[in-house]
Coordinates of C-alpha atoms and ligand atoms in Angstrom, one line a residue:
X39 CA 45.3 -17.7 22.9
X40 CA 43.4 -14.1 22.9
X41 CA 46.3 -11.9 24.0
X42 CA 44.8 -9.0 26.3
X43 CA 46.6 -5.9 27.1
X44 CA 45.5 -4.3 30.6
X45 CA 47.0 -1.3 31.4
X46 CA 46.6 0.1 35.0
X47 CA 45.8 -3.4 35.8
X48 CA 47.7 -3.0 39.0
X49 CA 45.1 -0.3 40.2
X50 CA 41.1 -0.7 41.5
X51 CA 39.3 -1.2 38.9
X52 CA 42.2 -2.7 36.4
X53 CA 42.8 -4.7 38.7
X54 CA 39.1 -6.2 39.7
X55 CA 39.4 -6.4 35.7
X56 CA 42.7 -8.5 35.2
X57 CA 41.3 -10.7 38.2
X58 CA 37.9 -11.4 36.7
X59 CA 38.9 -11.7 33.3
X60 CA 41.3 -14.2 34.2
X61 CA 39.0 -16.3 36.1
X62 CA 35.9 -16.6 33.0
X63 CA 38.2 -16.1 30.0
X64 CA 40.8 -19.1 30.1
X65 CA 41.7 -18.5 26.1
X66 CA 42.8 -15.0 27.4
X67 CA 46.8 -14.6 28.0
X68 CA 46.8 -11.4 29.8
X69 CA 49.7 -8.8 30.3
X70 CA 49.3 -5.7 32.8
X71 CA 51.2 -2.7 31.9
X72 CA 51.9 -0.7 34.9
X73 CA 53.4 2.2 36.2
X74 CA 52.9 1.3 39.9
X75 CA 52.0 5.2 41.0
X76 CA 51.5 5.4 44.4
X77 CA 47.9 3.7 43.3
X78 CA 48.8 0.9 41.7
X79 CA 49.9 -2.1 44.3
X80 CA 51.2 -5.9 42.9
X81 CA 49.3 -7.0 45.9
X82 CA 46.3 -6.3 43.8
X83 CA 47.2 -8.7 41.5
X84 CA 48.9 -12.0 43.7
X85 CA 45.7 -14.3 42.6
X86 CA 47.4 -14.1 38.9
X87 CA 51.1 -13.6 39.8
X88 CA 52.1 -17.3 39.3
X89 CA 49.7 -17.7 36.2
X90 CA 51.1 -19.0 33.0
X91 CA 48.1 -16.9 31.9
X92 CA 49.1 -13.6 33.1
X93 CA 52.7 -11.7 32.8
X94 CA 53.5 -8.3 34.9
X95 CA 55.3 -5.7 33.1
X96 CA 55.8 -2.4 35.2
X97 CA 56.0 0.9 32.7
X98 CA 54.9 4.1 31.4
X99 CA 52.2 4.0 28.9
X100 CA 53.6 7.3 27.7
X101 CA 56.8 5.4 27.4
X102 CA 56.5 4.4 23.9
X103 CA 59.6 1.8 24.0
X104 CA 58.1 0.1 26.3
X105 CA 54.0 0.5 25.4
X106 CA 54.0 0.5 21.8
X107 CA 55.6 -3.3 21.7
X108 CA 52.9 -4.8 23.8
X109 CA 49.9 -3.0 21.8
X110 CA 51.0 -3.7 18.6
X111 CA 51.3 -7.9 19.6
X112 CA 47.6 -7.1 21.3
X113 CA 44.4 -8.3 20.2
X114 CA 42.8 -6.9 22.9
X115 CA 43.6 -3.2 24.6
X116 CA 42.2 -2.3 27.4
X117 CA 43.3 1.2 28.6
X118 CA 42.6 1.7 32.5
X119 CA 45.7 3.4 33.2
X120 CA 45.2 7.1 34.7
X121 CA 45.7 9.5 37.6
X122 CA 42.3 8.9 38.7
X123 CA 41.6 11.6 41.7
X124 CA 39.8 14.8 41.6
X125 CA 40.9 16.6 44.5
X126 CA 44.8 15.5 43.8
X127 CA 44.3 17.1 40.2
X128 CA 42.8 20.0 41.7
X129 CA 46.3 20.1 43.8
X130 CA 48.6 19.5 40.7
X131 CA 47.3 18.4 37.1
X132 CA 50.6 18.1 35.6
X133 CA 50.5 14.4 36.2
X134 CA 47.3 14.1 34.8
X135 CA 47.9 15.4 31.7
X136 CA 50.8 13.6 31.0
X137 CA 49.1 10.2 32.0
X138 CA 45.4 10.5 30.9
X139 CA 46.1 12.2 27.6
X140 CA 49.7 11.5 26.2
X141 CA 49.7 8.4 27.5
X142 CA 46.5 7.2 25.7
X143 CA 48.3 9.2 22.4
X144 CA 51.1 7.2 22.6
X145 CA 48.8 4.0 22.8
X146 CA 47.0 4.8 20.3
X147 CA 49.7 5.7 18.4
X148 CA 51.1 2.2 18.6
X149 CA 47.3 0.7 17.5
X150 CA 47.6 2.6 14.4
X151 CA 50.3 -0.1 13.4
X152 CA 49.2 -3.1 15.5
X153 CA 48.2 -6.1 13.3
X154 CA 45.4 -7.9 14.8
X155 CA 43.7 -5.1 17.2
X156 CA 40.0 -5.8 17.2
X157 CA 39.4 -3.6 20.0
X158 CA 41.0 -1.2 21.8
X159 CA 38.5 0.2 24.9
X160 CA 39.5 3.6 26.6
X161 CA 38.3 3.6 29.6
X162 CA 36.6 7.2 30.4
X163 CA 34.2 8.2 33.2
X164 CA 31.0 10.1 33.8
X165 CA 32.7 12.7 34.8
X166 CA 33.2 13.9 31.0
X167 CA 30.1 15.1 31.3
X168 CA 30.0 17.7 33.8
X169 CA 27.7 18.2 36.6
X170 CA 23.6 17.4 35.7
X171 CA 21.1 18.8 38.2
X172 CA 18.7 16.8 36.4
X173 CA 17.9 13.7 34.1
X174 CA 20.5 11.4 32.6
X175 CA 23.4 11.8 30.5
X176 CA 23.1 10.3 27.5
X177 CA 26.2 8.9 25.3
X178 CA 25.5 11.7 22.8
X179 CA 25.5 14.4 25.1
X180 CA 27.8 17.4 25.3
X181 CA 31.1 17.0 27.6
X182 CA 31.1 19.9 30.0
X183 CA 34.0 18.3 32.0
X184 CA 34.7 20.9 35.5
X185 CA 38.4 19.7 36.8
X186 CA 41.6 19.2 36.0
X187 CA 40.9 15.3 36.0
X188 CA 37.9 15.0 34.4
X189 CA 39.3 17.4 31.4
X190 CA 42.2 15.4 30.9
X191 CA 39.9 12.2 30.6
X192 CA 37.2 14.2 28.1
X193 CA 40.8 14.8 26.3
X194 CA 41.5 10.8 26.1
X195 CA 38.5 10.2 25.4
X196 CA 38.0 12.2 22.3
X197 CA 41.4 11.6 20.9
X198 CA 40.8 7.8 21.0
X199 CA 37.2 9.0 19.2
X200 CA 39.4 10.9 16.9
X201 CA 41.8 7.7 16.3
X202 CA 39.4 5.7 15.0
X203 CA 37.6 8.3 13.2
X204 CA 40.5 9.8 11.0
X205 CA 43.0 5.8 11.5
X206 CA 39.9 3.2 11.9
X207 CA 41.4 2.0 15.0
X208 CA 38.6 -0.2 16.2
X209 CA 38.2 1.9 19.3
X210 CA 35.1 1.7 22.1
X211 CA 35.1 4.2 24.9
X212 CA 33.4 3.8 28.0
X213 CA 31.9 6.1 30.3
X214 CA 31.5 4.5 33.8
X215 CA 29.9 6.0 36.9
X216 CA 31.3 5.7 40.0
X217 CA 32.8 2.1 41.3
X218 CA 33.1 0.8 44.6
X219 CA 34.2 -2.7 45.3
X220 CA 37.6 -4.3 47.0
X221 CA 41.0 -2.6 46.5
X222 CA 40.2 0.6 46.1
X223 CA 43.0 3.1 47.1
X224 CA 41.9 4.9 50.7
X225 CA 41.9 8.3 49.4
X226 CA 38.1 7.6 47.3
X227 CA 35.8 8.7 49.7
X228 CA 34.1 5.4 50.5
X229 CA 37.9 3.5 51.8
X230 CA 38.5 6.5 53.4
X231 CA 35.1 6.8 55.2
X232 CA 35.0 3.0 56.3
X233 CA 38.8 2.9 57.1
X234 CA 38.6 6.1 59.1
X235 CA 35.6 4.8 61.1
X236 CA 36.9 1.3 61.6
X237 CA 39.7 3.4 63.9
X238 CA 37.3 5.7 64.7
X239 CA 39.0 9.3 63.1
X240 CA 36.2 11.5 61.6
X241 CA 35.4 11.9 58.1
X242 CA 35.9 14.9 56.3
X243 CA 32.4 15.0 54.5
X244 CA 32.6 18.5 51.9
X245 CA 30.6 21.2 52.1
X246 CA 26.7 20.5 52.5
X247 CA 27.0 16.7 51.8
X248 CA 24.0 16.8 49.3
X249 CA 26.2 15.7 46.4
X250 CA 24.8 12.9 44.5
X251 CA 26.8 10.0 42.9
X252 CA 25.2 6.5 40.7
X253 CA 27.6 3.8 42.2
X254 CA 28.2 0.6 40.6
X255 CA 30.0 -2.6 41.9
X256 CA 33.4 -2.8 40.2
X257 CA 32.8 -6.2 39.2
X258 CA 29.4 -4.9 37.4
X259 CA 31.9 -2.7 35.6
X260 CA 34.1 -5.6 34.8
X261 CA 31.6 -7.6 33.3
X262 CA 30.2 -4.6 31.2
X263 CA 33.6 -3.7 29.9
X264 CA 34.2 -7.8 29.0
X265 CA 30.5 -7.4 27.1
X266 CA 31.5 -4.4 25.3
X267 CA 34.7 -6.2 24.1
X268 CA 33.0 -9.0 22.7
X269 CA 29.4 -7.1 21.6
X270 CA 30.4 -3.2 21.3
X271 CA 30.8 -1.7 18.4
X272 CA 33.9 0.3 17.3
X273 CA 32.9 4.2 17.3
X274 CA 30.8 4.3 19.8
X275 CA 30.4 5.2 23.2
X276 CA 28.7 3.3 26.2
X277 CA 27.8 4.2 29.5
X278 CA 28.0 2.1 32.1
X279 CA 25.6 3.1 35.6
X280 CA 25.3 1.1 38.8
X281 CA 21.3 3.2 38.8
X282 CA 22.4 3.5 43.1
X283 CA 21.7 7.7 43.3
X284 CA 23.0 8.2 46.7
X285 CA 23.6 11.8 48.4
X286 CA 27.1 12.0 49.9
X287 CA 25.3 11.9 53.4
X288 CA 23.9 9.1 53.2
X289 CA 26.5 7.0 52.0
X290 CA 27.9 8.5 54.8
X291 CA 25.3 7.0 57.4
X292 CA 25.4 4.1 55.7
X293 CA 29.4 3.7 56.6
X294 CA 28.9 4.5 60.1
X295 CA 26.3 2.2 61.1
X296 CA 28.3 -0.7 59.2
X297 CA 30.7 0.4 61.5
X298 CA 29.0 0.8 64.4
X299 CA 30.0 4.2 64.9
X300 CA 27.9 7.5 65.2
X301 CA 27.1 11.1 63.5
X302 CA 29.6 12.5 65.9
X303 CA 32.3 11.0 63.4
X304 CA 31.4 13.4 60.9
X305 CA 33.5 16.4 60.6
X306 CA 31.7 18.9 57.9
X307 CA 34.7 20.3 55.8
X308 CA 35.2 23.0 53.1
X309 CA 33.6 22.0 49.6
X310 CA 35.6 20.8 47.1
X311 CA 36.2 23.4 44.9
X312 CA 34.2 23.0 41.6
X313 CA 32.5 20.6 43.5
X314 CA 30.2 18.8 40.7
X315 CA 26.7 18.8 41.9
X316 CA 25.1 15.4 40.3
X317 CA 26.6 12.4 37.9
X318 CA 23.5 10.3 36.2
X319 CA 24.2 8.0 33.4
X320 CA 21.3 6.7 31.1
X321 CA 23.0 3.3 30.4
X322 CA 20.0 1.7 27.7
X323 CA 22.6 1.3 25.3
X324 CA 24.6 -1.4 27.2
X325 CA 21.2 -2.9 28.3
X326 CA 20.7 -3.4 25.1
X327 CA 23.3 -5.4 24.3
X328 CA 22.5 -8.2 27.4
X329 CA 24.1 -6.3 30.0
X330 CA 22.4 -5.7 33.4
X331 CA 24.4 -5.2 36.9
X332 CA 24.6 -7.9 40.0
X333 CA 25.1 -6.3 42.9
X334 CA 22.5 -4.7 45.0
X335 CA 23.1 -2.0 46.4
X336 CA 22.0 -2.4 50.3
X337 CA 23.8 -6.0 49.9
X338 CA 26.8 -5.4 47.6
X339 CA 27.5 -2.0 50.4
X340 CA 27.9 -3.9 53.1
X341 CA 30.0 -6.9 51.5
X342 CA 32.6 -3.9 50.7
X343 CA 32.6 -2.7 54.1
X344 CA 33.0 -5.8 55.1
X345 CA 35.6 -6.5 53.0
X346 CA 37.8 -3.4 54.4
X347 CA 37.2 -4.7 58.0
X348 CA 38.6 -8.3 56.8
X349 CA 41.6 -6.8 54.9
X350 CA 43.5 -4.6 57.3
X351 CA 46.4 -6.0 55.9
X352 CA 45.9 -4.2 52.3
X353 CA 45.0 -0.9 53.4
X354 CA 46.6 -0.4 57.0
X355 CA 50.1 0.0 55.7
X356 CA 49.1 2.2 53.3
X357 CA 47.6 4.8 56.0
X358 CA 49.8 4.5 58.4
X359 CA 53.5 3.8 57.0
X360 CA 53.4 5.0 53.4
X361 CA 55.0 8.5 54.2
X362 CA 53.6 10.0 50.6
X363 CA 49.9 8.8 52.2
X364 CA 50.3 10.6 55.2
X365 CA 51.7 13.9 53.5
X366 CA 48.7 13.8 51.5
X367 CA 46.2 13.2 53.8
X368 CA 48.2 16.3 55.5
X369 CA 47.5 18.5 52.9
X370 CA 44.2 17.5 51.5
X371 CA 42.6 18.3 55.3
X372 CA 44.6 18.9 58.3
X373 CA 44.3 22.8 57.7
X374 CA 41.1 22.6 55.7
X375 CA 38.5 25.2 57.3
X376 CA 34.7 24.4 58.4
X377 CA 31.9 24.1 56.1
X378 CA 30.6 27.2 56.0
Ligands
NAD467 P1 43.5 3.8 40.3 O1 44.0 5.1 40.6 O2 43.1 2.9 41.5 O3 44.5 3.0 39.4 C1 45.2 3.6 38.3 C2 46.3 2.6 37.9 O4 47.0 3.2 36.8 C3 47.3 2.4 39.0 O5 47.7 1.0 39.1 C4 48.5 3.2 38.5 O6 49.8 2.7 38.9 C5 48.4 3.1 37.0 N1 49.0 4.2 36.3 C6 49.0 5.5 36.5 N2 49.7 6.2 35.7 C7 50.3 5.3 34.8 C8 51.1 5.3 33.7 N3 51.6 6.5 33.3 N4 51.4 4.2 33.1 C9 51.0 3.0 33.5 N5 50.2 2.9 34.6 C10 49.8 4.0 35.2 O7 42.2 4.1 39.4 P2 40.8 3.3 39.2 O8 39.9 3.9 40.1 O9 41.1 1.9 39.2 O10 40.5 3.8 37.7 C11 40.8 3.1 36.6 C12 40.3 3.8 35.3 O11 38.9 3.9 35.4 C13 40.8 5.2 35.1 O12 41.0 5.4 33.8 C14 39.6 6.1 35.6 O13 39.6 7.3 35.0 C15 38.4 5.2 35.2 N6 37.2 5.4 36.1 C16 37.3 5.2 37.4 C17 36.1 5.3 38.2 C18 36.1 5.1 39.7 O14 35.0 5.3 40.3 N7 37.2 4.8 40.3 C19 34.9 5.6 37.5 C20 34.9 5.7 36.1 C21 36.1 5.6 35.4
TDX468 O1 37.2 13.3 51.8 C1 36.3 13.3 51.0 N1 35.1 13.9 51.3 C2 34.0 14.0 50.5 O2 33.0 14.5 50.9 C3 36.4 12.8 49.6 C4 37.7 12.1 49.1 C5 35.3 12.9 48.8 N2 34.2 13.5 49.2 C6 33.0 13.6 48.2 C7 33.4 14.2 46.9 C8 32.4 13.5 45.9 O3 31.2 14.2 45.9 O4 32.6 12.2 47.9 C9 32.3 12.1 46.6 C10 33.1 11.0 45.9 O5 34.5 11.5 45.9 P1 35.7 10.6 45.3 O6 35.6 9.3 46.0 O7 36.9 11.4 45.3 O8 35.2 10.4 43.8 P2 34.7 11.4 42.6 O9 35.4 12.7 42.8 O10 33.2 11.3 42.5 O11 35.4 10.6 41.4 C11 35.4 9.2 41.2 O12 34.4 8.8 40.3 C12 34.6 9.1 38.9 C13 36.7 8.6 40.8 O13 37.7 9.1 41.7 C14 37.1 9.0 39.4 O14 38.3 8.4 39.0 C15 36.0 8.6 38.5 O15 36.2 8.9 37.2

């Protein structure tokens, strides 16, 4: 047996990951190493609860008695653990700091000594780059990260750089753009969007709306993390793009008449501050090694929304009983002013 290490495997992405690999890699025994944050949910993860394949372990990555164990027995790290949202960093980045870059340290720490690692992949995001008005971002480009949270990750991701520069831990880091797909926590503004106009609130769209993001299906990031383990090579960097440009307004229509609701649902809020402009990822790199994504876009869109509108069960409780939720969503825009 491969033994895979997943941490933050109880989250979106991490845990579209555990899911997937566990379905095409039956040589894999995977363990999930997770915090369960107010993102992370074991509901996420009841396909591959009962597995003999799979263990859950809830903990700190930056609790090294509990992390450093289950690298060093790892052939396989995959590091998706983070505090993942922009405007909650923007609130308070203490949290982020302490997740997204001591707790990849003490990770990495741990690989220094682990026996059989052959790959260890830190999972980092477009955002490392900054906002581009224009063109692509290459892998070799200059990280002009603009928040708290995409700091912190441009920190992780050069100290894993850094790990296997100066240790030779056979790291690979990948930058992806931004996912949708199933599970994803309703504070992301696409869960948000749909659930709000499934009970038809308004959605707090910031500032002028013309903010572009490239979105990729989650699984399209699943299967181009699972190539990279197998194909990457340690060192380097890889981007991984869905190519979908879309303008924060449109994917904003786009929700609304999947939901059958109108433009009157849009409330036009304050920017985000910092707001970045444009993410872009040149992803020939990845191409080149066999990967290509799935989903459409116009198709894979809709499947999502549809998948919100079929899974009341995941999200509902989460938006209307989880008290930290609501005090949140309090703070983030009951008091936030007009556009201007
Ligand atoms: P998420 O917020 O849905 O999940 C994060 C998971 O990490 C949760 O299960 C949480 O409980 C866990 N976690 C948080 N702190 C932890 C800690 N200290 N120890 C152990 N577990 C901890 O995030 P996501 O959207 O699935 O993102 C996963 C990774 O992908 C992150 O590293 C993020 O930076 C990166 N990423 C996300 C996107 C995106 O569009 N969502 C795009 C590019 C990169
Ligand atoms: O209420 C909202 N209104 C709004 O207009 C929210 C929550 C967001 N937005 C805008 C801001 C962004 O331009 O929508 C866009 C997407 O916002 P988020 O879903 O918060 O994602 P983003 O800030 O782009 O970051 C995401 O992609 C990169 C993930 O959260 C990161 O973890 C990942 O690294």
């Amino acid at each position: 047996m491969v033994k895979v290490l997943v941490t933050g495997g109880a989250g979106f992405i991490g845990s579209n990951f555990v899911r997937w690999a566990h379905r095409v890699h039956p040589d894999w025994h995977i363990t999930t190493l997770d915090k369960l944050t107010y993102a992370g949910r074991l509901e996420n993860l009841k396909e591959v609860m009962e597995s003999p394949r799979h263990v859950f372990v809830k903990g700190d990555i930056a609790d090294a008695a509990i992390a450093a164990p289950l690298v060093k027995q790892s052939n396989i790290v995959v590091n998706f653990a983070a505090e993942t949202h922009v405007d909650r960093s923007i609130l308070s980045a203490g949290e982020f700091i302490q997740t997204d870059i001591f707790g990849t340290f003490v990770l990495l720490e741990a690989a220094r000594e682990a026996k059989d690692l052959k790959v260890f992949v830190q999972i980092s995001t477009d955002e490392v780059y900054g906002s581009v008005a224009t063109g692509e971002s290459t892998e070799t480009d200059e990280l002009k990260p603009r928040n708290p949270y995409s700091a912190s990750k441009a920190g992780a991701d050069r100290l894993a750089y850094s790990y296997w520069a100066t240790y030779q831990v056979p790291v690979i880091i990948t930058r992806a753009s931004n996912n949708y797909g199933a599970n994803q926590f309703p504070e992301k503004v696409i869960p948000l969007f749909i659930t709000n106009a499934i009970d038809n609130i308004q959605v707090p769209l910031y500032g002028d709306g013309l903010n572009i993001r490239d979105w990729l299906h989650v699984e399209d990031h699943c299967s181009g993390v699972d190539l990279l383990i197998e194909k990457g090579t340690p060192g380097e960097v890889y981007n991984i793009g869905g190519g979908n440009e879309v303008t924060n307004i449109d994917l904003t229509h786009r929700i609304l008449a999947l939901t059958g609701r109108t433009d009157a649902l849009i409330k036009r809020v304050a920017d985000r501050p910092g707001h970045d402009r444009r993410y872009c990822l040149n992803t020939s790199k990845l191409k080149s090694l066999g990967w290509a994504p799935k989903a459409q876009w116009e198709s894979g869109f809709a499947e999502t929304v549809q998948w919100y509108r079929e899974n009341e069960w995941w999200w509902r409780p989460i938006k209307e009983n989880d008290p930290a939720f609501r005090e949140y969503y309090k703070t983030q825009y009951a008091n936030r002013a007009p556009h201007a």
